XYZ file of C-alpha atoms in Angstrom:
627
model
C -33.247 30.236 -188.719
C -35.842 32.775 -189.846
C -37.611 33.053 -186.502
C -34.198 33.595 -184.950
C -33.135 36.400 -187.235
C -34.216 39.313 -185.017
C -33.801 38.059 -181.445
C -33.136 41.621 -180.232
C -36.451 42.895 -181.670
C -34.957 46.017 -183.265
C -36.637 48.225 -185.900
C -33.688 47.553 -188.262
C -30.299 45.821 -188.369
C -28.177 48.839 -187.524
C -26.688 49.176 -184.054
C -24.421 51.960 -182.848
C -21.267 50.300 -181.476
C -19.817 51.367 -178.109
C -17.170 54.089 -178.468
C -15.453 55.845 -175.584
C -16.463 59.504 -175.548
C -14.491 60.757 -172.565
C -17.020 63.509 -171.845
C -17.412 62.976 -168.073
C -16.032 65.508 -165.661
C -14.597 62.669 -163.577
C -17.756 61.734 -161.660
C -18.779 58.990 -164.120
C -22.168 60.637 -164.632
C -24.152 61.609 -167.711
C -24.033 65.290 -168.683
C -25.402 67.505 -171.467
C -22.484 66.734 -173.759
C -23.309 62.985 -173.735
C -26.996 63.635 -174.326
C -26.289 65.968 -177.233
C -23.956 63.422 -178.830
C -26.413 60.516 -178.649
C -29.557 62.522 -179.416
C -28.500 63.342 -182.956
C -27.494 59.718 -183.554
C -30.564 57.855 -182.221
C -33.036 58.880 -184.922
C -32.517 55.941 -187.268
C -30.462 52.981 -185.937
C -32.242 50.010 -184.341
C -30.214 50.418 -181.171
C -27.625 52.646 -179.545
C -24.827 51.256 -177.389
C -23.403 54.099 -175.303
C -19.734 54.010 -174.339
C -18.392 51.130 -172.160
C -19.642 51.550 -168.578
C -17.157 50.924 -165.781
C -18.238 48.439 -163.097
C -15.988 49.811 -160.378
C -14.258 53.189 -159.929
C -10.986 51.235 -159.601
C -11.397 49.679 -163.061
C -11.555 52.753 -165.265
C -9.873 52.897 -168.646
C -10.025 56.687 -168.918
C -10.664 59.143 -166.075
C -13.567 60.621 -168.060
C -15.491 57.349 -168.574
C -19.173 56.753 -167.739
C -19.881 54.486 -164.773
C -22.540 52.007 -163.658
C -20.741 51.154 -160.402
C -23.235 52.706 -158.014
C -26.967 53.416 -157.812
C -26.219 57.161 -157.947
C -25.508 56.674 -161.676
C -29.027 55.379 -162.429
C -30.884 58.740 -162.737
C -28.410 60.041 -165.342
C -28.516 56.788 -167.305
C -32.335 56.892 -167.185
C -32.171 60.298 -168.833
C -29.996 58.790 -171.561
C -32.141 55.691 -172.218
C -35.254 57.899 -172.166
C -33.725 60.086 -174.861
C -32.762 57.031 -176.967
C -36.255 55.543 -176.605
C -37.911 58.838 -177.526
C -36.171 58.551 -180.901
C -37.423 55.008 -181.492
C -34.171 53.155 -180.818
C -33.380 50.569 -178.155
C -30.571 51.073 -175.638
C -27.774 48.542 -175.071
C -25.566 48.683 -171.959
C -21.992 47.574 -172.656
C -20.396 46.179 -169.488
C -16.673 45.633 -169.345
C -14.143 44.503 -166.756
C -10.713 45.444 -168.136
C -8.725 43.214 -165.771
C -5.041 44.020 -166.217
C -5.898 46.611 -168.891
C -7.326 49.097 -166.359
C -5.460 52.381 -166.766
C -2.281 52.451 -164.617
C -2.264 56.269 -164.650
C -5.575 56.567 -162.771
C -4.990 56.825 -158.990
C -6.843 54.111 -157.056
C -7.145 51.671 -159.974
C -6.494 47.992 -159.222
C -5.364 45.204 -161.528
C -6.403 41.541 -161.619
C -6.089 38.911 -164.330
C -5.735 35.223 -165.097
C -1.999 35.827 -164.732
C 0.474 37.958 -162.826
C 2.150 39.059 -166.081
C 1.661 42.652 -167.307
C 0.752 43.337 -170.928
C 4.001 43.381 -172.922
C 3.007 46.727 -174.466
C 2.997 48.435 -171.075
C 0.499 48.280 -168.249
C 0.437 47.447 -164.558
C 1.444 44.122 -163.049
C -1.816 42.358 -162.134
C -2.659 39.976 -159.316
C -3.473 36.449 -160.558
C -7.091 36.012 -159.457
C -8.135 33.503 -156.827
C -11.694 32.198 -156.511
C -12.667 35.097 -154.232
C -11.466 37.643 -156.800
C -13.480 35.819 -159.470
C -16.671 35.890 -157.405
C -16.096 39.596 -156.805
C -15.755 40.236 -160.565
C -18.881 38.192 -161.314
C -20.721 40.195 -158.683
C -19.661 43.449 -160.348
C -21.207 42.222 -163.617
C -24.418 41.153 -161.836
C -24.783 44.519 -160.077
C -23.988 46.385 -163.298
C -26.621 44.372 -165.170
C -29.217 45.002 -162.448
C -28.559 48.759 -162.575
C -28.640 48.739 -166.380
C -32.098 47.190 -166.363
C -33.262 49.667 -163.731
C -31.880 52.519 -165.828
C -34.086 51.439 -168.728
C -31.603 49.593 -170.954
C -33.311 47.002 -173.204
C -30.294 44.778 -173.852
C -26.968 44.067 -172.138
C -23.708 43.450 -173.956
C -20.944 41.725 -172.008
C -17.378 42.280 -173.203
C -15.632 38.900 -173.496
C -13.100 39.929 -176.146
C -10.533 42.578 -177.047
C -7.925 41.502 -174.491
C -10.025 42.534 -171.473
C -10.574 40.361 -168.384
C -12.621 37.497 -169.914
C -10.266 37.337 -172.906
C -7.282 37.293 -170.530
C -8.637 33.931 -169.388
C -9.508 32.724 -172.912
C -6.146 33.622 -174.430
C -3.262 31.124 -174.295
C -0.948 34.120 -174.822
C -1.986 35.468 -171.410
C -3.441 32.648 -169.294
C -0.627 30.624 -167.730
C -2.699 29.060 -164.920
C -2.232 25.503 -163.770
C -5.658 25.140 -162.080
C -9.076 24.312 -163.568
C -9.141 27.780 -165.199
C -5.983 27.222 -167.251
C -4.284 24.994 -169.847
C -7.027 23.465 -172.073
C -9.422 25.742 -173.968
C -12.317 24.217 -172.062
C -10.688 25.321 -168.789
C -9.739 28.749 -170.114
C -13.335 29.421 -171.149
C -14.775 28.349 -167.786
C -14.637 31.770 -166.074
C -15.911 33.783 -169.119
C -18.868 31.366 -169.344
C -19.534 31.794 -165.601
C -19.613 35.581 -166.093
C -22.139 35.554 -168.914
C -24.297 32.882 -167.313
C -24.557 34.955 -164.109
C -25.619 38.034 -166.076
C -28.276 36.065 -167.991
C -29.674 34.691 -164.709
C -29.646 38.128 -163.065
C -31.834 39.954 -165.606
C -34.706 39.017 -167.887
C -33.617 41.069 -170.915
C -31.553 39.841 -173.903
C -27.800 39.465 -173.345
C -25.238 39.811 -176.137
C -21.633 38.558 -175.911
C -18.900 40.631 -177.516
C -15.967 38.511 -178.643
C -12.814 38.736 -180.718
C -13.172 36.291 -183.612
C -9.389 36.037 -183.590
C -6.761 37.769 -181.435
C -4.548 38.368 -184.499
C -1.398 37.297 -182.626
C 0.334 33.937 -183.284
C -0.004 32.648 -179.719
C -3.501 34.033 -179.040
C -6.823 32.278 -179.656
C -8.155 31.892 -183.194
C -11.437 31.383 -185.036
C -11.678 27.613 -184.539
C -11.585 28.022 -180.755
C -14.164 30.795 -180.914
C -16.524 28.550 -182.892
C -16.340 26.081 -180.005
C -16.842 28.903 -177.506
C -19.939 30.275 -179.297
C -21.455 26.781 -179.306
C -21.041 26.841 -175.513
C -22.699 30.290 -175.309
C -25.822 29.096 -177.139
C -27.404 26.850 -174.508
C -26.803 29.548 -171.864
C -29.315 31.729 -173.712
C -27.007 34.322 -175.287
C -29.101 36.264 -177.829
C -26.327 37.218 -180.291
C -22.551 37.526 -180.560
C -20.850 40.764 -181.531
C -17.730 39.690 -183.440
C -14.677 41.926 -183.603
C -10.942 41.121 -183.646
C -7.675 41.775 -181.867
C -6.657 42.653 -178.348
C -6.172 46.114 -176.895
C -2.880 44.876 -175.391
C -1.032 43.499 -178.442
C -2.975 44.459 -181.562
C -4.580 47.895 -181.085
C -4.849 48.553 -184.863
C -7.241 45.567 -185.119
C -9.104 46.596 -182.000
C -9.634 50.117 -183.385
C -10.089 48.928 -187.009
C -7.512 51.495 -188.132
C -6.916 52.366 -191.804
C -3.647 50.383 -191.633
C -5.438 47.001 -191.269
C -7.324 45.285 -194.106
C -11.058 45.952 -194.133
C -13.537 43.078 -194.043
C -11.550 40.538 -192.035
C -13.890 40.899 -189.041
C -16.867 40.404 -191.384
C -15.463 37.031 -192.438
C -15.095 35.953 -188.807
C -18.705 36.936 -188.072
C -20.039 35.214 -191.208
C -18.169 32.042 -190.316
C -19.516 32.043 -186.780
C -23.091 32.757 -187.872
C -22.999 30.051 -190.550
C -21.344 27.344 -188.489
C -23.087 27.840 -185.138
C -26.478 29.295 -186.123
C -25.928 32.051 -183.558
C -27.030 35.501 -184.836
C -23.949 37.671 -185.246
C -23.422 41.406 -185.059
C -20.937 42.351 -187.798
C -18.566 45.233 -187.061
C -15.447 46.926 -188.425
C -15.184 49.846 -190.850
C -18.765 49.692 -192.108
C -18.442 53.159 -193.594
C -20.627 53.367 -196.705
C -23.926 52.341 -198.209
C -21.991 49.894 -200.408
C -20.592 48.235 -197.272
C -24.077 47.828 -195.826
C -25.461 46.340 -199.065
C -22.509 43.954 -199.326
C -23.013 42.755 -195.729
C -26.698 42.136 -196.314
C -26.346 40.467 -199.721
C -23.041 38.587 -199.583
C -22.811 37.879 -195.869
C -26.513 37.741 -194.891
C -25.579 39.634 -191.720
C -28.154 39.549 -188.898
C -26.974 42.860 -187.412
C -24.442 45.578 -188.295
C -22.637 47.581 -185.626
C -21.475 50.995 -186.722
C -19.142 53.081 -184.595
C -16.989 55.790 -186.087
C -19.063 56.161 -189.272
C -21.792 57.495 -186.948
C -19.273 59.880 -185.397
C -18.218 61.271 -188.777
C -21.846 61.597 -189.913
C -24.552 61.549 -187.249
C -27.124 60.826 -189.999
C -25.179 57.828 -191.372
C -27.969 55.358 -190.539
C -30.661 57.646 -191.938
C -28.734 58.095 -195.183
C -28.114 54.355 -195.556
C -31.823 53.664 -194.996
C -32.793 56.405 -197.504
C -34.610 58.380 -194.821
C -32.212 61.336 -194.905
C -31.045 62.917 -198.183
C -27.434 63.787 -198.936
C -23.999 62.202 -199.115
C -22.397 60.444 -196.181
C -19.603 62.478 -194.610
C -16.911 59.779 -194.707
C -15.083 58.292 -191.725
C -11.417 58.020 -192.683
C -10.537 55.231 -190.190
C -7.672 57.431 -188.995
C -8.402 57.260 -185.210
C -7.077 60.802 -185.047
C -10.027 62.746 -183.642
C -11.877 59.945 -181.844
C -9.182 57.888 -180.113
C -6.784 60.860 -180.169
C -9.345 63.149 -178.537
C -10.135 60.694 -175.748
C -6.424 60.061 -175.105
C -5.612 63.771 -174.954
C -8.352 64.341 -172.371
C -10.475 66.647 -174.552
C -12.976 63.912 -175.281
C -13.996 62.326 -178.554
C -13.788 64.642 -181.547
C -13.625 63.916 -185.257
C -11.293 65.068 -188.011
C -14.084 65.449 -190.572
C -17.017 66.443 -188.328
C -16.435 69.675 -186.402
C -19.776 69.394 -184.584
C -18.703 66.351 -182.559
C -18.344 66.927 -178.842
C -19.270 70.600 -178.900
C -19.520 72.293 -175.552
C -22.575 74.403 -174.701
C -20.863 77.711 -175.530
C -19.845 76.481 -179.016
C -23.368 75.869 -180.283
C -24.041 78.224 -183.218
C -26.780 80.839 -183.071
C -29.104 81.410 -186.033
C -28.024 83.953 -188.615
C -30.298 86.948 -189.166
C -28.785 88.846 -192.100
C -27.867 87.375 -195.452
C -24.473 88.458 -196.773
C -22.337 87.910 -199.850
C -19.071 86.331 -198.731
C -15.930 85.367 -200.620
C -13.878 82.407 -199.441
C -10.272 82.477 -200.656
C -8.741 78.997 -200.923
C -10.481 75.630 -201.360
C -8.476 73.473 -198.998
C -10.303 71.631 -196.224
C -10.820 74.835 -194.209
C -12.043 76.840 -197.201
C -14.489 74.155 -198.322
C -15.841 73.679 -194.793
C -16.174 77.457 -194.464
C -18.160 77.664 -197.699
C -20.528 74.838 -196.692
C -21.132 76.283 -193.225
C -21.835 79.753 -194.664
C -24.141 78.316 -197.331
C -26.052 76.370 -194.692
C -26.506 79.608 -192.760
C -28.140 81.222 -195.792
C -25.285 83.404 -197.039
C -24.332 83.776 -200.689
C -20.867 82.259 -201.078
C -18.181 82.173 -203.764
C -14.886 80.313 -203.488
C -11.641 81.293 -205.213
C -9.035 78.564 -205.804
C -6.012 79.061 -208.039
C -5.004 75.389 -208.181
C -7.249 72.439 -207.352
C -9.657 71.901 -204.447
C -8.218 70.015 -201.480
C -5.147 72.176 -201.005
C -2.296 70.523 -199.151
C -4.559 67.739 -197.927
C -4.174 66.361 -201.458
C -0.781 65.170 -200.203
C -2.212 63.434 -197.129
C -3.317 60.224 -198.813
C -0.122 59.693 -200.812
C 1.908 57.965 -198.057
C 1.538 54.149 -197.860
C -1.842 52.790 -196.677
C -3.519 56.183 -196.322
C -5.772 56.067 -199.415
C -8.920 56.335 -197.274
C -8.052 59.978 -196.514
C -8.930 61.026 -200.079
C -12.623 60.438 -199.375
C -13.048 63.660 -197.417
C -11.822 65.819 -200.323
C -14.169 63.991 -202.722
C -17.020 64.532 -200.264
C -16.423 68.283 -200.002
C -16.129 68.722 -203.780
C -19.410 66.825 -204.339
C -21.241 68.860 -201.684
C -20.017 72.175 -203.100
C -21.030 71.288 -206.634
C -24.470 69.966 -205.571
C -25.183 73.055 -203.504
C -24.131 75.047 -206.574
C -21.574 77.123 -204.688
C -19.461 78.803 -207.393
C -15.842 77.600 -207.380
C -13.867 80.208 -209.311
C -10.571 78.905 -210.738
C -8.432 81.954 -210.332
C -6.302 83.711 -207.784
C -8.246 86.263 -205.780
C -6.512 89.629 -205.451
C -7.497 92.553 -203.286
C -9.086 94.386 -206.247
C -11.475 91.502 -207.097
C -12.420 91.165 -203.441
C -13.108 94.879 -203.028
C -15.070 95.370 -206.257
C -17.015 92.073 -206.323
C -19.794 93.290 -204.057
C -18.695 91.147 -201.094
C -19.688 92.075 -197.540
C -16.986 89.967 -195.906
C -14.037 87.767 -196.865
C -12.852 84.495 -195.354
C -9.162 83.835 -195.961
C -8.287 80.132 -196.092
C -5.016 80.508 -197.969
C -3.204 77.844 -195.966
C 0.466 77.659 -195.121
C 3.794 77.395 -196.901
C 6.860 75.348 -195.952
C 9.208 77.019 -193.474
C 12.808 76.724 -194.666
C 15.578 76.789 -192.045
C 18.521 79.165 -192.547
C 21.160 76.480 -193.204
C 24.466 77.614 -194.754
C 24.895 76.076 -198.195
C 21.281 74.817 -198.511
C 20.474 75.477 -202.171
C 18.760 72.534 -203.814
C 16.105 70.824 -201.775
C 12.765 69.048 -202.041
C 9.616 69.304 -199.931
C 6.789 66.785 -200.551
C 7.603 65.954 -204.183
C 8.656 62.412 -203.248
C 5.146 61.536 -202.137
C 4.335 61.317 -205.857
C 5.353 57.935 -207.286
C 6.639 59.407 -210.529
C 9.080 61.650 -208.633
C 10.235 59.092 -206.092
C 14.003 58.351 -206.310
C 15.357 54.812 -206.114
C 18.386 53.433 -204.205
C 19.665 56.899 -203.314
C 21.048 58.505 -200.149
C 18.392 60.914 -198.882
C 18.653 63.322 -195.971
C 15.405 64.529 -194.384
C 15.727 67.674 -192.286
C 12.835 67.604 -189.803
C 11.294 64.508 -188.215
C 7.711 65.675 -187.748
C 4.644 64.165 -189.408
C 5.644 65.102 -192.984
C 9.286 64.053 -192.531
C 8.310 60.608 -191.186
C 5.698 59.994 -193.886
C 8.285 60.877 -196.546
C 10.744 58.461 -194.930
C 8.044 55.751 -194.980
C 7.511 56.314 -198.704
C 11.240 56.575 -199.569
C 12.212 53.247 -197.964
C 9.738 51.441 -200.213
C 12.118 52.100 -203.137
C 15.278 51.038 -201.278
C 16.515 54.554 -200.600
C 18.895 54.895 -197.636
C 17.312 57.515 -195.437
C 18.691 59.673 -192.614
C 16.369 61.875 -190.550
C 17.661 64.821 -188.512
C 15.337 66.330 -185.880
C 16.289 69.130 -183.500
C 13.750 68.171 -180.807
C 14.080 65.074 -178.641
C 11.439 62.972 -180.408
C 10.274 62.304 -183.953
C 6.727 61.941 -185.314
C 5.318 64.410 -182.779
C 1.595 64.879 -183.295
C 1.259 61.712 -185.388
C -1.743 59.624 -184.288
C -0.524 56.947 -181.841
C -1.305 53.795 -183.864
C 0.175 55.228 -187.051
C 3.235 56.433 -185.135
C 3.978 53.023 -183.602
C 3.596 51.217 -186.942
C 5.602 53.811 -188.902
C 8.531 53.852 -186.454
C 8.623 50.039 -186.447
C 8.736 49.976 -190.257
C 11.539 52.587 -190.431
C 13.577 50.677 -187.864
C 13.208 47.450 -189.867
C 14.303 49.268 -193.024
C 17.459 50.619 -191.348
C 16.578 54.330 -191.316
C 19.004 56.377 -189.193
C 17.315 58.944 -186.965
C 19.235 61.671 -185.118
C 17.279 63.594 -182.470
C 18.466 66.714 -180.568
C 20.557 67.420 -183.669
C 20.596 70.237 -186.187
C 22.121 70.657 -189.646
C 24.699 73.458 -189.433
C 25.893 73.514 -193.015
C 26.038 71.771 -196.365
C 29.229 71.805 -198.408
C 29.485 71.973 -202.221
C 29.906 68.199 -202.559
C 26.729 67.541 -200.523
C 28.548 66.642 -197.298
C 26.280 67.435 -194.343
C 27.618 69.087 -191.183
C 25.626 68.384 -188.047
C 25.709 69.495 -184.473
C 24.275 67.258 -181.737
C 25.872 65.810 -178.626
C 29.005 66.459 -180.656
C 29.633 67.870 -184.116
C 29.926 65.371 -186.974
C 29.735 65.069 -190.768
C 27.678 62.769 -193.012
C 27.485 62.191 -196.696
C 27.709 62.752 -199.451
C 23.929 62.632 -200.028
C 22.021 62.553 -203.324
C 18.901 64.427 -202.264
C 17.907 66.725 -199.401
C 14.327 67.061 -198.162
C 13.276 69.981 -195.973
C 10.320 69.183 -193.703
C 10.826 71.657 -190.882
C 7.247 72.761 -190.474
C 4.886 75.253 -192.014
C 4.263 78.941 -191.712
C 0.894 80.710 -192.200
C 0.274 82.338 -195.561
C -2.198 85.236 -195.811
C -0.779 88.107 -197.891
C -4.304 89.452 -198.569
C -4.918 90.140 -194.885
C -2.520 93.119 -194.920
C -3.829 94.452 -198.269
C -7.496 94.294 -197.223
C -7.035 95.548 -193.664
C -9.546 98.336 -192.990
C -11.147 98.033 -196.446
C -13.416 95.015 -195.970
C -14.186 92.753 -193.017
C -11.905 89.693 -193.046
C -11.762 86.410 -191.126
C -8.758 84.077 -191.219
C -9.300 80.308 -190.834
C -7.382 77.036 -191.036
C -3.630 76.914 -191.595
C -3.648 80.561 -192.668
C -4.585 81.337 -189.061
C -2.296 78.764 -187.493
C -0.640 75.777 -189.173
C -2.012 72.550 -187.731
C -3.777 69.380 -188.690
C -6.898 68.707 -190.731
C -9.110 68.530 -187.656
C -8.000 71.943 -186.395
C -8.408 73.525 -189.822
C -11.927 72.185 -190.385
C -12.964 73.045 -186.848
C -11.632 76.595 -186.972
C -13.484 77.198 -190.263
C -16.683 75.812 -188.786
C -16.385 77.797 -185.578
C -15.678 81.127 -187.262
C -18.287 80.702 -190.015
C -21.053 79.378 -187.774
C -20.967 82.782 -186.072
C -21.079 84.994 -189.191
């Protein structure tokens, strides 16, 4: 298959996968924010696939999505493909019809599918398509493809997987039709094949099919059916298949390749398909390091590699993998927090580890003119980001850290399945040591800071636990139980506070058969936890019999560890063996008062306002990129 190995004619095997950015103002058109995002990422990959383009205003997934539904979108898209081409990459247009997965919250959206059943995880009730609806959908794809070619795209990718319209026909879990588009797999694949065939006939540029190698649900379709399907795609002239997994309806963690699902499963599907059908495959799913890329080339002989969030976390990922850009890769943590979370919240795609992602015009740093000597106090995520940003701007920097670098984020990867989070701390420590920024292992006091010849001081001293004034609360724990050697077994544990830390502690405690009760004074638990992690954590706690009281507060604790609570009515629990307090954090910056008026200070991260990693890193970057 040698002559077949580069049917897309790319300069290398790396392709940027389509990721929703959510940067539109609601008109579906390209703006400066899109161009800035893709410009820095097009220097090295073989191709860039911008975010999924909607085919009809009534089929949007997010209100801020890019469109290809009308000729008025072509000039903006031409600007984008021109930019991508100027950097030596090809441009791939990803066309998707979401069917019943169009967003029910967007006014004017409509919903069609193979069925009249809504997705069981929420969603609108669709109309089961008749032949006229099908022709209309096919026409949307044809028009989208025509516009894509006119806008200068080199390749078209048609979404046939991930639980969207085509997959709603393919999947036995969804398609309950009795006509020639239902029942047997041959019938269920009829409409998806009609879609892709029409697109191939409509344009004379390569067409790629994106599929789920397996839906990862018992009653969905699986690899053996997809092997048959890919064999049907071949004679139609499909250039390559892009193989992912899951469905956005039932298995979002697979769809988003979240840290909670095993890495490499999608690679096996792609390898199987490539080997057994001879169709070139695009491998995708948590390709986050140089080691991953080498493994895919050597062990899997991958034709193409699609990289999504690793290129968000580090815009030079491809350049670093290809040895064209020096330096370490800033690691993607597979947490979905900044990317998916940012799009869902309406702010647009951001990134926990990369504060430059999605910057607005007014946030772009200006060059620094004077060189200063600056002390950074605290080497948590905010302090380390501050030091790197200041160093990059030419200042002389020294960091003071009384314990170890990483700060409280050293606790973040201790809960189950979160090991990938450690990579960002390792990355920062490596960068600081390679750039030879002094890391001084002692506590900075106001005397050192005033006599050390510093021009300015950045305080990144973090936050401390906030303890509620509960009568009788004497002995309590905070995050000690995240450490395996301190984790109790088969005990009664009360957790006061059901936020992120409280729920992660509960998740860890139930793994050693502890009986856990969580008391939260607000009306919901796990506020601020990323949506995929939240759903999976709450499901686990429910299965393990954790009792959760919301709208409830602890009013007192008696000598014998009986707990008095006040909720809808007052009641008593207990006795308990251990009490954990996880009622939030409060900023810690004692040096601010001491140094006030003596030296110029800046407060960043949790010391400024307790929040999450993304906020801390971003605040450090924003403050220090102005110094």
